[in-house]
């Protein structure tokens, strides 16, 4: 951090303490409403009639959804029924059940109870409980389920439960006290849930003027914190977007607040700026974490949906960001490819309208297609209940009228740093991206130059997922690390250096040397190991022509001293690895699928295969946060003094008894020479060390074709 950020953080911490100890700095009720004697019955009447504000959850739209997709409405009612029983499930943790009263500071699963002290004094990083779980509970994202169930069924029990929970939460969580107020981000996400749910409950008999008053004052305090305590400097990632989205939602849905107009103007202006910063020109997310890209885009979309529902046109910068992001994401998932994960993913929802446990990319694309008419998203997306609520009947018409775009092609996202190579049912990706966003790169992983591979919609080699945030620190470190990803490590070190669970103190920098989508060639290098006493550079070539079934990967390690090098190929849990001389055969459902062969220009590589190791925490696959299951991690390990080249040949195979082909690697000052056999016979490639992008079958430098 620079001096300005250190000073800002210190000032913010002190201001938070003052706010909690006294009411200094909190505006009076009259100031909040801009009138000396607020008429709460009249204000509630205006809210019930939706005067001066847009509507998302209403009875007409509920009837349309129930008619269009009765199964979706039924599933939301089922989710609301679990909430009625005070049963909650977050991440991969077991369901937690409360009794008749919800203690908003207690985690029944772990038994931890968070202290009722000033939020600024709570160290969530060293506490015995998992702060992610308690934050998720206190985001109140289940309230929209209860509001929808009320609209779908007219059963007043759902409305009464929602209003009772808002009462309970407000009484147990004074502003600035407790874990739920630890940061403006939590206030912003929670405000979206409360504000939208309350609107769905506006005709409920139990919504009294006093309840309305209490909730509006809570939202006003939340909005004030969203702006005054907004994330800045190295923290201004998705947290800032969540705070701005919360502020905008409060301002748009509660125009009676004295600051509403100013808040909306500030929030929309800043969201437009963040749309340009956090959604890069090629549509990739700046945080280098696919899950956070979807989350960030949907926060912006919720605000845009409110603006449009009011009859205004959303800011062009936000709409452009949504379209860029969706086009990029559609290019990754195609017509049925698995999502190529990278970076962190905390399963965050901007506004939880559907009952699904996680927000899927295809559902997100359907929502964007319904909202903007994006043709690429229309091809890859699915229309779900979130889209029906947020885009409305107009969105369903837009969806029906939009022609799907062409089938996804190979792509090079130059800003986001990802190459996607497609051919005949095969999708390869290579990560040539920065570590993450801003100086801390909080949600990036040390995975430079890593690959993923899917064939015919089946993921074979991929990213093992997020692992954990707080619940299992050892899992987190492993899943962030280089050895867990399909790249190369030196001396079993990470390419970048960790300073904390969400802090990288040294970033590996990637330089892209050559990308040719038509030829299927990528060349890039990173400097992450140049921090060693004997500086080491890692350069990788990927050769996967669209008309070739063989994939060639060459890793060149430039160094002077002695080092160990290790390649890693993390396999999907459905893939079984059989060790073979100088490699592994990969089987799916007992049927051979791929051969991975490896060789070094130095000493022979020692093959290894790890499955569910409890000591190193390698050989695991995490589908969801706080979960994992064993999955093979295979590769080769070797040693060198001075430069070394490692070649990996990946070829399809369907015959169990098929002979493992030959592979050899030679290295001189000019080039790396790789020779192997496959179904086409003896093959050879020469990788020029002195010129970038020059790969040929001989010394004439002819490029590979």
XYZ file of C-alpha atoms in Angstrom:
705
model
C 0.000 0.000 0.000
C 1.085 3.561 -0.663
C 1.001 6.316 1.973
C -2.350 7.629 0.739
C -3.999 4.242 1.143
C -2.497 3.689 4.590
C -3.807 7.083 5.725
C -7.251 6.395 4.253
C -7.527 3.014 5.973
C -6.509 4.489 9.304
C -9.010 7.318 9.007
C -11.800 4.911 8.029
C -11.099 2.627 10.988
C -11.182 5.549 13.402
C -14.367 6.943 11.900
C -16.057 3.560 12.227
C -15.186 3.376 15.920
C -16.547 6.865 16.601
C -19.802 6.045 14.819
C -20.316 2.967 16.966
C -19.407 4.406 20.345
C -21.689 7.385 19.892
C -24.259 8.557 17.417
C -21.916 11.246 16.218
C -22.129 11.608 12.496
C -25.488 9.874 12.131
C -28.124 12.146 10.654
C -31.420 12.628 12.423
C -34.651 11.188 11.084
C -35.679 14.651 9.940
C -32.424 15.053 8.050
C -32.783 11.622 6.454
C -36.201 12.530 5.070
C -35.538 16.219 4.568
C -38.576 17.217 6.600
C -39.105 18.140 10.222
C -42.101 15.890 10.814
C -42.131 12.824 8.528
C -45.605 11.520 7.776
C -44.901 7.792 7.753
C -48.457 6.652 6.899
C -48.365 8.917 3.839
C -44.895 7.719 2.904
C -46.029 4.103 3.184
C -49.079 4.873 1.027
C -46.771 6.286 -1.650
C -44.596 3.187 -1.410
C -47.602 0.865 -1.718
C -48.751 2.675 -4.846
C -45.195 2.620 -6.265
C -45.455 6.334 -6.839
C -42.206 7.805 -8.109
C -40.290 4.531 -8.219
C -39.911 1.435 -10.436
C -41.263 -2.016 -9.615
C -39.512 -5.356 -10.018
C -41.540 -7.753 -7.837
C -45.244 -7.303 -8.446
C -48.340 -9.459 -8.770
C -48.799 -9.072 -12.509
C -45.299 -10.289 -13.208
C -45.705 -13.086 -10.650
C -48.821 -14.335 -12.456
C -46.989 -14.246 -15.778
C -44.038 -16.209 -14.401
C -46.240 -18.804 -12.721
C -48.083 -19.299 -16.009
C -44.954 -19.369 -18.150
C -42.848 -21.604 -15.878
C -44.851 -23.187 -13.041
C -41.917 -25.420 -12.095
C -39.681 -22.379 -11.501
C -42.267 -20.690 -9.287
C -42.812 -23.943 -7.391
C -39.074 -24.297 -6.760
C -38.934 -20.774 -5.318
C -41.848 -21.582 -3.019
C -39.980 -24.707 -1.879
C -36.943 -22.552 -1.090
C -39.159 -20.146 0.833
C -40.573 -23.069 2.835
C -37.086 -23.975 4.026
C -36.587 -20.380 5.117
C -39.931 -20.526 6.940
C -38.429 -23.396 8.951
C -35.301 -21.303 9.576
C -33.119 -23.738 7.628
C -30.202 -22.338 5.618
C -27.538 -23.864 3.378
C -24.516 -21.926 2.166
C -21.623 -23.159 0.037
C -20.927 -26.864 0.579
C -21.533 -26.721 4.316
C -24.313 -28.929 5.738
C -27.707 -27.361 6.275
C -27.882 -25.276 9.456
C -31.150 -25.108 11.373
C -32.229 -22.464 13.855
C -35.040 -22.774 16.313
C -38.107 -20.532 16.501
C -35.885 -17.430 16.701
C -32.915 -16.697 14.438
C -29.764 -15.580 16.205
C -28.094 -13.578 13.445
C -24.709 -13.813 15.151
C -24.666 -17.609 15.545
C -23.452 -20.287 13.150
C -25.247 -23.515 14.153
C -22.966 -25.618 11.977
C -19.684 -24.661 13.620
C -21.141 -23.572 16.941
C -19.381 -20.221 16.636
C -21.122 -17.075 17.854
C -19.800 -13.766 16.640
C -19.396 -11.066 19.298
C -21.821 -8.177 19.607
C -19.096 -5.533 19.609
C -18.144 -2.710 17.233
C -17.619 -4.219 13.803
C -14.288 -2.427 13.445
C -12.948 -4.445 16.396
C -13.816 -7.859 14.940
C -10.883 -9.686 13.356
C -12.739 -11.975 10.993
C -9.498 -13.493 9.677
C -8.517 -15.141 12.961
C -11.920 -16.008 14.413
C -12.988 -19.588 15.125
C -15.995 -19.432 12.790
C -16.137 -18.941 9.042
C -17.053 -15.292 8.368
C -18.222 -16.178 4.858
C -21.023 -18.300 6.315
C -22.280 -15.667 8.751
C -22.005 -12.929 6.134
C -24.044 -15.022 3.747
C -26.785 -15.431 6.340
C -26.775 -11.731 7.131
C -27.014 -10.691 3.493
C -30.686 -11.692 3.828
C -30.746 -12.886 0.232
C -33.506 -15.313 1.139
C -35.986 -12.462 1.685
C -36.833 -12.192 -2.036
C -37.833 -15.875 -1.942
C -40.366 -15.108 0.777
C -41.640 -12.073 -1.120
C -42.049 -14.131 -4.295
C -43.829 -16.910 -2.410
C -46.264 -14.288 -1.074
C -46.890 -13.024 -4.607
C -47.230 -16.526 -6.065
C -49.570 -17.923 -3.394
C -51.269 -15.040 -1.519
C -50.351 -16.962 1.638
C -49.803 -14.252 4.226
C -47.483 -16.490 6.245
C -44.682 -15.804 3.795
C -45.108 -12.050 4.048
C -45.348 -12.158 7.836
C -42.190 -14.254 8.064
C -40.233 -11.857 5.850
C -41.336 -8.803 7.809
C -40.671 -10.553 11.099
C -37.140 -11.430 9.990
C -36.459 -7.828 9.000
C -37.669 -6.747 12.466
C -35.502 -9.383 14.109
C -32.418 -8.513 12.100
C -32.785 -4.781 12.730
C -33.186 -5.223 16.487
C -30.173 -7.557 16.773
C -27.837 -5.541 14.546
C -27.532 -1.889 15.558
C -25.619 0.107 12.930
C -21.915 -0.563 13.168
C -22.227 -3.407 15.682
C -21.491 -7.056 14.894
C -19.986 -9.034 12.045
C -22.808 -8.104 9.632
C -21.587 -4.498 9.580
C -17.972 -5.474 8.900
C -17.532 -3.430 5.737
C -19.713 -1.343 3.467
C -19.823 -4.187 0.940
C -21.986 -6.327 3.217
C -24.296 -3.356 3.803
C -24.655 -2.860 0.054
C -25.468 -6.460 -0.845
C -27.905 -6.747 2.066
C -29.614 -3.478 1.089
C -30.402 -4.822 -2.386
C -32.121 -7.859 -0.872
C -34.130 -5.877 1.686
C -35.154 -3.116 -0.723
C -36.333 -5.419 -3.508
C -38.056 -7.854 -1.115
C -39.849 -5.038 0.703
C -41.286 -3.829 -2.565
C -42.659 -7.312 -3.209
C -44.302 -7.107 0.220
C -45.753 -3.634 -0.222
C -49.383 -4.815 -0.190
C -48.859 -7.186 2.762
C -51.196 -6.469 5.703
C -48.297 -6.718 8.137
C -46.353 -3.848 6.586
C -47.251 -1.096 9.048
C -46.032 2.514 9.025
C -43.730 1.750 11.950
C -42.220 -1.239 10.166
C -41.797 0.826 7.043
C -40.126 3.572 9.066
C -37.696 1.158 10.709
C -36.706 -0.434 7.397
C -36.277 2.852 5.556
C -34.052 4.183 8.327
C -31.996 0.981 8.175
C -31.604 1.363 4.411
C -30.710 5.026 4.770
C -27.913 4.138 7.201
C -26.781 1.375 4.852
C -26.691 3.792 1.929
C -24.685 6.315 3.896
C -22.095 3.689 4.754
C -22.020 2.405 1.166
C -20.825 5.807 0.023
C -18.833 7.108 2.987
C -17.022 3.807 3.589
C -16.823 2.614 -0.007
C -13.826 0.546 -1.037
C -10.941 2.488 -2.491
C -7.379 1.996 -3.661
C -6.374 -1.708 -3.693
C -9.795 -2.808 -2.402
C -11.865 -1.171 -5.145
C -12.720 -4.406 -6.922
C -16.133 -6.140 -6.885
C -16.610 -4.762 -3.357
C -16.863 -1.235 -4.723
C -19.393 -2.367 -7.335
C -21.485 -4.027 -4.609
C -21.441 -0.872 -2.512
C -22.401 1.335 -5.461
C -25.139 -1.081 -6.557
C -26.570 -1.091 -3.032
C -26.479 2.697 -2.910
C -28.169 3.029 -6.297
C -30.878 0.504 -5.371
C -31.735 2.366 -2.171
C -31.822 5.719 -3.971
C -33.975 4.495 -6.859
C -36.505 2.567 -4.779
C -36.782 5.137 -1.957
C -36.815 8.557 -3.611
C -38.286 10.104 -0.434
C -34.810 10.018 1.119
C -33.256 13.474 1.150
C -30.008 12.161 -0.373
C -31.663 9.903 -2.944
C -31.021 12.075 -5.988
C -27.396 12.746 -5.072
C -26.788 9.108 -4.187
C -28.241 7.880 -7.462
C -26.204 10.360 -9.490
C -22.971 9.421 -7.716
C -23.625 5.699 -7.884
C -24.566 5.602 -11.569
C -21.635 7.778 -12.556
C -19.167 5.658 -10.608
C -20.724 2.373 -11.781
C -20.172 3.553 -15.347
C -16.519 4.139 -14.545
C -16.190 0.730 -12.880
C -17.874 -0.955 -15.849
C -14.991 0.298 -17.972
C -12.346 -0.612 -15.385
C -13.551 -3.998 -14.205
C -14.895 -5.284 -17.517
C -11.963 -4.963 -19.865
C -12.226 -3.846 -23.509
C -12.269 -7.471 -24.707
C -15.004 -8.367 -22.192
C -12.858 -10.278 -19.692
C -13.122 -9.513 -15.995
C -10.232 -7.499 -14.569
C -10.132 -9.624 -11.402
C -9.037 -12.727 -13.329
C -11.778 -14.718 -11.610
C -14.662 -15.918 -13.739
C -17.129 -16.195 -10.853
C -16.522 -12.612 -9.821
C -17.010 -11.424 -13.386
C -20.539 -12.860 -13.413
C -21.226 -11.419 -9.955
C -19.961 -7.950 -10.897
C -21.922 -7.877 -14.142
C -25.157 -8.878 -12.405
C -24.742 -6.183 -9.755
C -24.619 -3.681 -12.585
C -27.542 -5.345 -14.325
C -29.777 -5.108 -11.245
C -29.237 -1.347 -11.185
C -29.791 -1.089 -14.938
C -33.028 -3.091 -14.580
C -34.318 -0.640 -11.946
C -33.477 2.338 -14.127
C -35.218 0.777 -17.130
C -38.264 -0.251 -15.069
C -38.621 3.399 -14.083
C -38.868 4.298 -17.744
C -35.350 5.654 -18.211
C -32.500 4.356 -20.298
C -29.648 2.802 -18.279
C -26.234 4.467 -18.663
C -24.605 3.473 -21.937
C -21.339 2.640 -20.169
C -23.079 0.019 -18.021
C -24.956 -1.483 -20.955
C -21.753 -1.635 -22.984
C -19.987 -3.394 -20.109
C -22.751 -5.988 -19.843
C -22.586 -6.702 -23.567
C -18.776 -6.933 -23.644
C -18.769 -9.307 -20.708
C -21.518 -11.521 -22.141
C -19.871 -11.770 -25.555
C -16.615 -12.855 -23.918
C -18.304 -15.398 -21.635
C -20.315 -16.827 -24.530
C -17.060 -17.278 -26.416
C -15.740 -19.395 -23.560
C -18.686 -21.709 -22.957
C -19.832 -22.036 -26.551
C -22.759 -24.316 -27.300
C -22.152 -26.756 -24.471
C -18.570 -26.599 -23.304
C -17.886 -26.737 -19.574
C -17.060 -23.409 -17.958
C -13.261 -22.989 -17.998
C -12.779 -21.859 -14.403
C -9.956 -19.651 -13.230
C -9.346 -17.603 -10.092
C -11.557 -17.454 -7.018
C -15.309 -17.986 -6.864
C -17.354 -17.353 -3.703
C -20.721 -18.155 -5.348
C -21.926 -14.584 -4.826
C -25.392 -13.464 -5.940
C -26.230 -9.860 -6.750
C -29.931 -10.519 -6.116
C -31.069 -14.019 -5.276
C -34.322 -14.574 -7.156
C -33.995 -18.192 -8.246
C -33.479 -21.146 -5.886
C -30.254 -22.374 -7.483
C -27.272 -22.912 -5.189
C -24.813 -21.220 -7.559
C -25.153 -18.708 -10.357
C -24.432 -20.541 -13.592
C -22.811 -18.803 -16.561
C -25.488 -20.026 -18.992
C -28.271 -18.580 -16.819
C -26.375 -15.306 -16.560
C -26.037 -15.199 -20.344
C -29.771 -15.779 -20.721
C -30.439 -12.838 -18.415
C -28.125 -10.544 -20.387
C -29.626 -11.691 -23.689
C -33.127 -10.919 -22.426
C -32.005 -7.545 -21.116
C -29.767 -6.291 -23.939
C -30.525 -8.549 -26.907
C -26.908 -9.749 -27.070
C -26.806 -12.326 -29.869
C -23.801 -14.265 -28.542
C -25.426 -14.566 -25.119
C -28.693 -15.612 -26.781
C -26.966 -18.605 -28.372
C -25.299 -19.813 -25.180
C -27.807 -18.664 -22.560
C -30.829 -20.079 -20.771
C -33.880 -18.071 -19.769
C -34.470 -18.567 -16.032
C -36.669 -17.010 -13.366
C -34.164 -14.232 -12.654
C -34.413 -13.109 -16.261
C -38.210 -13.198 -16.124
C -38.243 -10.938 -13.060
C -35.475 -8.538 -14.031
C -36.168 -8.240 -17.756
C -39.940 -8.735 -17.572
C -42.261 -9.352 -20.485
C -40.210 -7.014 -22.642
C -37.168 -9.180 -21.991
C -39.002 -12.360 -22.939
C -40.081 -10.720 -26.197
C -36.522 -9.536 -26.789
C -35.265 -13.075 -26.154
C -37.739 -14.551 -28.624
C -36.936 -11.933 -31.264
C -33.145 -12.198 -31.008
C -31.478 -14.534 -33.457
C -28.651 -16.549 -31.904
C -25.187 -15.560 -33.038
C -22.801 -17.800 -34.930
C -21.070 -20.712 -33.282
C -18.140 -19.584 -31.115
C -14.746 -19.488 -32.768
C -11.220 -19.465 -31.428
C -10.450 -16.202 -29.658
C -7.654 -14.188 -28.128
C -8.724 -11.878 -25.319
C -5.710 -9.588 -25.376
C -6.724 -7.512 -22.349
C -7.981 -10.384 -20.230
C -5.119 -12.632 -21.253
C -6.867 -15.791 -22.396
C -6.560 -17.746 -25.636
C -9.290 -20.184 -26.652
C -8.479 -22.660 -29.445
C -11.417 -24.602 -30.899
C -11.531 -27.456 -33.392
C -13.747 -30.497 -34.001
C -15.269 -30.724 -30.539
C -12.033 -29.744 -28.769
C -11.573 -26.605 -26.698
C -8.183 -25.607 -25.346
C -7.501 -22.523 -23.258
C -4.182 -20.981 -22.268
C -3.896 -18.397 -19.521
C -1.578 -15.544 -20.507
C -3.161 -13.074 -18.098
C -1.970 -10.833 -15.292
C -2.191 -12.361 -11.819
C -5.224 -10.297 -10.832
C -6.668 -6.825 -10.345
C -4.945 -3.949 -8.571
C -1.974 -4.292 -6.256
C -3.316 -7.060 -4.019
C -4.766 -9.197 -6.865
C -7.053 -10.622 -4.182
C -8.868 -13.238 -6.235
C -6.191 -14.292 -8.710
C -4.330 -17.605 -8.649
C -0.670 -18.303 -9.472
C -1.620 -20.044 -12.714
C 0.266 -18.202 -15.461
C 0.525 -20.175 -18.723
C -1.864 -22.863 -17.444
C -4.065 -24.859 -19.824
C -7.503 -26.422 -19.805
C -8.787 -29.045 -22.210
C -12.298 -30.289 -22.928
C -13.366 -32.672 -25.684
C -16.949 -33.127 -26.840
C -18.216 -31.104 -23.902
C -16.330 -33.164 -21.308
C -13.745 -31.471 -19.132
C -10.550 -33.515 -18.959
C -7.823 -31.105 -17.817
C -8.983 -28.081 -15.855
C -8.747 -25.722 -12.939
C -9.367 -27.507 -9.599
C -11.544 -24.664 -8.321
C -11.643 -22.365 -5.292
C -11.211 -24.864 -2.447
C -11.796 -22.654 0.562
C -11.668 -19.066 1.777
C -11.655 -19.203 5.582
C -12.916 -22.635 6.577
C -9.785 -24.562 5.531
C -6.723 -22.299 5.203
C -4.510 -25.161 3.978
C -6.925 -25.876 1.158
C -6.907 -22.233 0.183
C -3.142 -21.996 -0.073
C -2.966 -25.138 -2.182
C -5.727 -24.111 -4.572
C -4.147 -20.689 -5.104
C -0.755 -22.216 -5.798
C 1.092 -23.018 -8.997
C 1.398 -26.769 -8.400
C -2.393 -27.127 -8.429
C -2.658 -25.747 -11.975
C -1.754 -27.033 -15.432
C 1.518 -25.166 -15.732
C 5.139 -25.604 -14.599
C 6.688 -24.886 -11.210
C 10.345 -24.385 -10.330
C 11.701 -25.755 -7.046
C 8.048 -26.383 -6.069
C 7.546 -22.636 -5.572
C 4.595 -20.505 -6.602
C 5.065 -18.121 -9.506
C 3.784 -15.245 -7.345
C 4.283 -14.680 -3.624
C 1.442 -14.708 -1.118
C 1.248 -12.174 1.694
C -2.108 -13.354 3.005
C -5.224 -15.262 2.013
C -6.320 -12.408 -0.264
C -3.016 -10.638 -0.836
C -0.244 -11.248 -3.339
C 2.909 -9.282 -2.551
C 4.836 -10.217 -5.693
C 3.113 -10.668 -9.047
C 4.383 -12.839 -11.876
C 4.196 -10.809 -15.077
C 3.285 -12.505 -18.352
C 4.600 -11.400 -21.735
C 2.706 -12.674 -24.765
C 5.125 -13.365 -27.589
C 2.932 -14.804 -30.320
C -0.675 -15.867 -30.906
C -1.909 -17.331 -34.194
C -5.489 -18.559 -33.879
C -5.624 -20.017 -37.388
C -2.468 -22.064 -36.863
C -3.363 -22.890 -33.256
C -0.096 -21.538 -31.832
C 0.511 -19.609 -28.602
C 3.852 -18.508 -27.169
C 4.241 -16.631 -23.882
C 6.532 -16.365 -20.876
C 6.462 -15.082 -17.310
C 9.034 -13.686 -14.903
C 7.651 -15.078 -11.650
C 10.763 -17.126 -10.869
C 13.223 -14.378 -11.701
C 13.002 -13.361 -8.041
C 15.189 -16.377 -7.170
C 18.890 -15.950 -6.385
C 19.509 -17.688 -9.686
C 16.844 -15.957 -11.827
C 14.657 -18.342 -13.823
C 12.398 -17.581 -16.798
C 9.575 -19.870 -17.919
C 8.557 -19.790 -21.594
C 5.767 -21.977 -22.966
C 4.691 -22.847 -26.483
C 1.297 -24.424 -27.220
C 0.794 -25.939 -30.675
C -2.698 -27.269 -31.432
C -3.606 -26.777 -35.118
C -7.332 -27.141 -35.814
C -6.730 -29.986 -38.270
C -4.424 -31.910 -35.916
C -5.461 -34.230 -33.097
C -2.082 -34.041 -31.352
C -1.406 -31.217 -28.900
C 2.213 -30.184 -28.323
C 3.297 -28.210 -25.238
C 6.907 -27.131 -24.802
C 8.227 -25.514 -21.618
C 11.627 -23.830 -21.752
C 13.227 -23.039 -18.400
C 16.088 -20.553 -18.725
C 18.522 -20.615 -15.785
C 22.189 -21.037 -14.865
C 22.114 -23.000 -11.611
C 20.559 -26.200 -10.329
C 16.774 -26.427 -10.080
C 13.929 -28.909 -10.067
C 11.118 -28.488 -12.542
C 7.653 -29.979 -12.255
C 4.826 -30.076 -14.771
C 1.272 -30.518 -13.539
C -1.890 -31.719 -15.259
C -4.926 -31.551 -12.931
C -7.605 -33.943 -14.144
C -11.361 -33.758 -13.712
C -12.648 -36.255 -11.099
C -14.306 -38.287 -13.850
C -10.880 -38.994 -15.358
C -8.759 -41.914 -14.131
C -4.992 -41.903 -14.655
C -2.927 -44.986 -15.448
C 0.838 -44.596 -15.201
C 2.815 -45.492 -18.303
C 6.511 -45.175 -19.155
C 7.208 -41.437 -19.432
C 3.572 -40.473 -19.029
C -0.025 -41.365 -18.250
C -3.050 -42.785 -20.024
C -6.314 -41.053 -19.154
C -9.559 -43.038 -19.017
C -13.153 -41.898 -18.712
C -15.674 -44.532 -17.606
C -12.973 -47.132 -18.120
C -12.434 -46.150 -21.741
C -9.061 -44.722 -22.857
C -9.358 -41.085 -23.890
C -5.941 -39.410 -23.957
C -2.267 -40.197 -23.636
C 0.018 -37.670 -21.975
C 3.717 -38.212 -22.732
C 6.520 -36.097 -21.313
C 10.256 -35.857 -21.849
C 13.081 -33.531 -20.867
C 16.232 -32.359 -22.611
C 18.131 -33.028 -19.351
C 17.789 -36.045 -17.064
C 14.752 -38.288 -17.668
C 11.588 -37.054 -16.016
C 10.144 -38.956 -13.111
C 6.407 -39.360 -13.604
C 4.154 -38.811 -10.630
C 0.447 -39.148 -9.857
C -1.232 -37.699 -6.764
C -4.761 -38.472 -5.622
C -6.277 -36.798 -2.570
C -3.092 -36.112 -0.620
C -3.940 -34.857 2.885
C -0.450 -33.493 3.585
C 0.210 -31.353 0.502
C -3.513 -30.879 -0.276
C -2.752 -31.688 -3.907
C -4.844 -34.060 -5.998
C -8.222 -32.552 -5.162
C -11.042 -30.946 -7.126
C -13.377 -28.314 -5.681
C -16.762 -27.926 -7.358
C -17.985 -25.514 -4.673
C -16.475 -23.395 -1.964
C -15.605 -25.436 1.157
C -15.795 -28.753 -0.652
C -13.396 -31.026 -2.455
C -13.123 -34.557 -3.780
C -10.116 -36.571 -4.923
C -8.974 -36.027 -8.499
C -5.774 -37.123 -10.175
C -2.923 -34.651 -10.508
C -0.306 -36.076 -12.859
C 2.914 -34.779 -14.342
C 6.663 -35.082 -14.542
C 9.458 -34.086 -12.169
C 13.071 -33.523 -13.151
C 16.260 -31.690 -12.270
C 18.601 -29.540 -14.283
C 21.725 -27.431 -14.110
C 21.237 -24.687 -16.636
C 18.499 -24.425 -19.263
C 16.107 -27.297 -19.813
C 13.216 -27.955 -22.159
C 10.274 -30.180 -21.258
C 7.890 -31.403 -23.960
C 4.385 -32.740 -23.382
C 2.506 -34.554 -26.148
C -1.243 -35.067 -25.685
C -2.884 -37.433 -28.133
C -6.314 -39.085 -28.313
C -6.393 -42.844 -27.852
C -9.228 -45.372 -27.780
C -7.397 -48.709 -27.661
C -6.490 -50.004 -24.170
C -3.515 -51.974 -25.477
C -2.223 -49.168 -27.682
C 1.538 -48.726 -27.487
C 2.793 -45.557 -25.838
C 4.569 -43.559 -28.553
C 8.163 -42.372 -28.458
C 9.156 -38.828 -27.470
C 12.510 -37.072 -27.336
C 13.657 -33.499 -26.705
C 16.918 -31.830 -27.712
C 18.056 -28.354 -26.677
C 20.793 -26.148 -28.087
C 21.465 -22.430 -28.100
C 19.253 -21.895 -31.113
C 16.233 -24.132 -30.680
C 14.258 -26.849 -28.960
C 13.779 -29.925 -31.139
C 10.861 -32.229 -30.269
C 10.386 -35.593 -31.995
C 7.516 -37.976 -31.333
C 5.349 -40.637 -32.909
C 1.593 -40.584 -33.276
C -0.944 -42.099 -35.664
C 0.607 -40.144 -38.513
C 4.059 -41.624 -37.881
C 7.262 -39.901 -36.807
C 6.798 -36.167 -36.246
C 9.209 -33.375 -35.446
C 9.017 -29.700 -34.539
C 11.737 -27.119 -34.059
C 11.015 -24.216 -31.668
C 13.279 -21.244 -32.300
C 14.714 -19.792 -29.065
C 16.012 -16.647 -30.777
C 12.863 -15.549 -32.620
C 9.311 -15.479 -31.361
C 6.550 -17.373 -33.114
C 8.897 -19.320 -35.354
C 8.094 -23.020 -35.209
C 8.844 -25.393 -38.041
C 9.643 -28.917 -39.078
C 13.207 -28.011 -40.035
C 15.853 -25.363 -39.644
C 14.397 -23.199 -42.412
C 12.063 -21.555 -39.859
C 8.899 -22.495 -41.713
C 5.961 -22.073 -39.356
C 4.000 -25.086 -38.270
C 0.983 -25.877 -40.402
